[in-house]
Amino acid sequence: MKPNAFLLAALALAGTPFLAAVPAGAAESALELHQGEIFSDPVGSVMNVSVTNGTQATLESAVVNCDFTAGSKPAGSASVTLYNIVAGTKGDGQVHLMGVKADTATCAITSTTPPQ
């Protein structure tokens, strides 16, 4: 039995809620990341992002990291933490890359925290 499967089985027997028992990577399959259009402001580049919580529990936080490029060359990365995403709802935020006018970005949910 894999370590994560064993942990899930042990916690399920203890009556622990499912989301709290799932490692961040596994919980992300129930989360959906949406990227908006990238735009520039006087300070740098901005990407609107949102995370839809498809789980049965409130998510304490989700970190979204974006890798920005300018002219097909890496321009930097930045992240935002979205807090208290209630089950079945969407959390919104913006990722700001300072000092660079990027033209594309690729984003991913890099970590999550279940409610305490």
PDB file of C-alpha atoms in Angstrom:
ATOM      1  CA  MET A   1       0.000   0.000   0.000  1.00  0.00           C
ATOM      2  CA  LYS A   2       1.353   3.439  -0.909  1.00  0.00           C
ATOM      3  CA  PRO A   3       2.089   5.805   2.027  1.00  0.00           C
ATOM      4  CA  ASN A   4      -0.612   8.289   0.947  1.00  0.00           C
ATOM      5  CA  ALA A   5      -3.186   5.517   0.547  1.00  0.00           C
ATOM      6  CA  PHE A   6      -2.321   4.206   4.006  1.00  0.00           C
ATOM      7  CA  LEU A   7      -2.649   7.696   5.492  1.00  0.00           C
ATOM      8  CA  LEU A   8      -6.026   8.198   3.818  1.00  0.00           C
ATOM      9  CA  ALA A   9      -7.278   4.837   5.049  1.00  0.00           C
ATOM     10  CA  ALA A  10      -6.091   5.488   8.602  1.00  0.00           C
ATOM     11  CA  LEU A  11      -7.599   8.956   8.734  1.00  0.00           C
ATOM     12  CA  ALA A  12     -10.867   7.785   7.164  1.00  0.00           C
ATOM     13  CA  LEU A  13     -11.214   5.216   9.936  1.00  0.00           C
ATOM     14  CA  ALA A  14     -10.602   7.971  12.473  1.00  0.00           C
ATOM     15  CA  GLY A  15     -13.461  10.024  11.014  1.00  0.00           C
ATOM     16  CA  THR A  16     -11.283  12.836   9.658  1.00  0.00           C
ATOM     17  CA  PRO A  17     -12.905  14.908   6.871  1.00  0.00           C
ATOM     18  CA  PHE A  18     -11.666  13.927   3.399  1.00  0.00           C
ATOM     19  CA  LEU A  19     -10.016  17.223   2.409  1.00  0.00           C
ATOM     20  CA  ALA A  20      -7.977  17.394   5.598  1.00  0.00           C
ATOM     21  CA  ALA A  21      -6.621  13.903   4.892  1.00  0.00           C
ATOM     22  CA  VAL A  22      -5.576  14.539   1.306  1.00  0.00           C
ATOM     23  CA  PRO A  23      -2.085  15.823   0.479  1.00  0.00           C
ATOM     24  CA  ALA A  24      -2.086  19.151  -1.392  1.00  0.00           C
ATOM     25  CA  GLY A  25      -1.298  17.548  -4.760  1.00  0.00           C
ATOM     26  CA  ALA A  26      -4.219  15.133  -4.551  1.00  0.00           C
ATOM     27  CA  ALA A  27      -6.683  17.803  -3.397  1.00  0.00           C
ATOM     28  CA  GLU A  28      -5.831  19.936  -6.412  1.00  0.00           C
ATOM     29  CA  SER A  29      -7.678  17.547  -8.731  1.00  0.00           C
ATOM     30  CA  ALA A  30     -10.922  18.897  -7.226  1.00  0.00           C
ATOM     31  CA  LEU A  31      -9.742  22.480  -7.765  1.00  0.00           C
ATOM     32  CA  GLU A  32      -9.971  24.319 -11.078  1.00  0.00           C
ATOM     33  CA  LEU A  33      -7.594  27.139 -11.993  1.00  0.00           C
ATOM     34  CA  HIS A  34      -8.749  29.875 -14.368  1.00  0.00           C
ATOM     35  CA  GLN A  35      -6.351  32.373 -15.978  1.00  0.00           C
ATOM     36  CA  GLY A  36      -7.545  35.718 -17.290  1.00  0.00           C
ATOM     37  CA  GLU A  37      -5.867  37.925 -19.852  1.00  0.00           C
ATOM     38  CA  ILE A  38      -2.410  39.245 -19.018  1.00  0.00           C
ATOM     39  CA  PHE A  39      -2.067  43.023 -18.982  1.00  0.00           C
ATOM     40  CA  SER A  40       0.564  45.607 -18.111  1.00  0.00           C
ATOM     41  CA  ASP A  41       0.333  48.539 -15.745  1.00  0.00           C
ATOM     42  CA  PRO A  42       2.938  51.202 -14.855  1.00  0.00           C
ATOM     43  CA  VAL A  43       4.535  48.814 -12.341  1.00  0.00           C
ATOM     44  CA  GLY A  44       4.772  45.640 -14.450  1.00  0.00           C
ATOM     45  CA  SER A  45       2.529  42.781 -15.579  1.00  0.00           C
ATOM     46  CA  VAL A  46      -0.684  41.466 -14.043  1.00  0.00           C
ATOM     47  CA  MET A  47      -2.514  38.154 -14.502  1.00  0.00           C
ATOM     48  CA  ASN A  48      -6.039  37.748 -13.129  1.00  0.00           C
ATOM     49  CA  VAL A  49      -6.523  34.252 -11.685  1.00  0.00           C
ATOM     50  CA  SER A  50      -9.264  32.363  -9.889  1.00  0.00           C
ATOM     51  CA  VAL A  51      -9.592  28.964  -8.244  1.00  0.00           C
ATOM     52  CA  THR A  52     -12.924  27.120  -8.141  1.00  0.00           C
ATOM     53  CA  ASN A  53     -13.256  24.831  -5.116  1.00  0.00           C
ATOM     54  CA  GLY A  54     -14.974  21.622  -6.234  1.00  0.00           C
ATOM     55  CA  THR A  55     -14.492  19.903  -2.876  1.00  0.00           C
ATOM     56  CA  GLN A  56     -16.941  19.456  -0.007  1.00  0.00           C
ATOM     57  CA  ALA A  57     -14.958  21.656   2.409  1.00  0.00           C
ATOM     58  CA  THR A  58     -13.716  25.221   2.689  1.00  0.00           C
ATOM     59  CA  LEU A  59     -10.121  25.599   1.578  1.00  0.00           C
ATOM     60  CA  GLU A  60      -8.064  27.739   3.961  1.00  0.00           C
ATOM     61  CA  SER A  61      -5.681  28.818   1.196  1.00  0.00           C
ATOM     62  CA  ALA A  62      -4.435  28.064  -2.304  1.00  0.00           C
ATOM     63  CA  VAL A  63      -1.180  29.408  -3.738  1.00  0.00           C
ATOM     64  CA  VAL A  64      -1.139  30.170  -7.474  1.00  0.00           C
ATOM     65  CA  ASN A  65       2.278  30.663  -9.082  1.00  0.00           C
ATOM     66  CA  CYS A  66       2.735  32.108 -12.584  1.00  0.00           C
ATOM     67  CA  ASP A  67       5.818  31.933 -14.807  1.00  0.00           C
ATOM     68  CA  PHE A  68       5.894  34.979 -17.095  1.00  0.00           C
ATOM     69  CA  THR A  69       7.618  35.297 -20.470  1.00  0.00           C
ATOM     70  CA  ALA A  70       8.436  38.301 -22.644  1.00  0.00           C
ATOM     71  CA  GLY A  71       9.287  37.671 -26.286  1.00  0.00           C
ATOM     72  CA  SER A  72       9.480  33.901 -25.650  1.00  0.00           C
ATOM     73  CA  LYS A  73      12.162  34.417 -22.966  1.00  0.00           C
ATOM     74  CA  PRO A  74      11.621  33.799 -19.242  1.00  0.00           C
ATOM     75  CA  ALA A  75      10.778  37.098 -17.534  1.00  0.00           C
ATOM     76  CA  GLY A  76      10.222  35.957 -13.956  1.00  0.00           C
ATOM     77  CA  SER A  77       7.666  34.377 -11.680  1.00  0.00           C
ATOM     78  CA  ALA A  78       5.283  35.605  -9.024  1.00  0.00           C
ATOM     79  CA  SER A  79       2.496  34.176  -6.899  1.00  0.00           C
ATOM     80  CA  VAL A  80      -0.655  35.039  -5.006  1.00  0.00           C
ATOM     81  CA  THR A  81      -2.328  33.298  -2.076  1.00  0.00           C
ATOM     82  CA  LEU A  82      -6.112  33.052  -2.198  1.00  0.00           C
ATOM     83  CA  TYR A  83      -7.742  32.607   1.220  1.00  0.00           C
ATOM     84  CA  ASN A  84     -10.948  30.946   2.490  1.00  0.00           C
ATOM     85  CA  ILE A  85     -12.384  29.484  -0.704  1.00  0.00           C
ATOM     86  CA  VAL A  86     -15.737  28.040   0.382  1.00  0.00           C
ATOM     87  CA  ALA A  87     -16.853  24.699  -1.104  1.00  0.00           C
ATOM     88  CA  GLY A  88     -18.520  25.228  -4.478  1.00  0.00           C
ATOM     89  CA  THR A  89     -17.328  28.829  -4.852  1.00  0.00           C
ATOM     90  CA  LYS A  90     -14.514  30.679  -6.589  1.00  0.00           C
ATOM     91  CA  GLY A  91     -11.641  32.664  -5.078  1.00  0.00           C
ATOM     92  CA  ASP A  92     -10.222  35.501  -7.188  1.00  0.00           C
ATOM     93  CA  GLY A  93      -6.860  37.263  -7.160  1.00  0.00           C
ATOM     94  CA  GLN A  94      -4.127  38.873  -9.222  1.00  0.00           C
ATOM     95  CA  VAL A  95      -0.520  37.825  -9.760  1.00  0.00           C
ATOM     96  CA  HIS A  96       1.771  40.861 -10.138  1.00  0.00           C
ATOM     97  CA  LEU A  97       5.216  40.668 -11.743  1.00  0.00           C
ATOM     98  CA  MET A  98       7.072  43.869 -10.914  1.00  0.00           C
ATOM     99  CA  GLY A  99       9.197  45.739 -13.453  1.00  0.00           C
ATOM    100  CA  VAL A 100       8.601  43.565 -16.520  1.00  0.00           C
ATOM    101  CA  LYS A 101       6.146  43.902 -19.403  1.00  0.00           C
ATOM    102  CA  ALA A 102       5.416  40.218 -20.040  1.00  0.00           C
ATOM    103  CA  ASP A 103       3.307  38.925 -22.914  1.00  0.00           C
ATOM    104  CA  THR A 104       2.394  35.434 -21.661  1.00  0.00           C
ATOM    105  CA  ALA A 105       2.124  33.546 -18.392  1.00  0.00           C
ATOM    106  CA  THR A 106       1.622  29.939 -17.378  1.00  0.00           C
ATOM    107  CA  CYS A 107       0.058  29.450 -13.956  1.00  0.00           C
ATOM    108  CA  ALA A 108      -0.449  26.503 -11.611  1.00  0.00           C
ATOM    109  CA  ILE A 109      -1.790  25.809  -8.132  1.00  0.00           C
ATOM    110  CA  THR A 110       1.403  25.047  -6.217  1.00  0.00           C
ATOM    111  CA  SER A 111       0.033  24.375  -2.732  1.00  0.00           C
ATOM    112  CA  THR A 112      -3.158  24.251  -0.705  1.00  0.00           C
ATOM    113  CA  THR A 113      -4.031  24.338   2.976  1.00  0.00           C
ATOM    114  CA  PRO A 114      -7.158  22.635   4.335  1.00  0.00           C
ATOM    115  CA  PRO A 115      -9.108  24.304   7.156  1.00  0.00           C
ATOM    116  CA  GLN A 116      -7.556  23.961  10.605  1.00  0.00           C
TER     117      GLN A 116
END
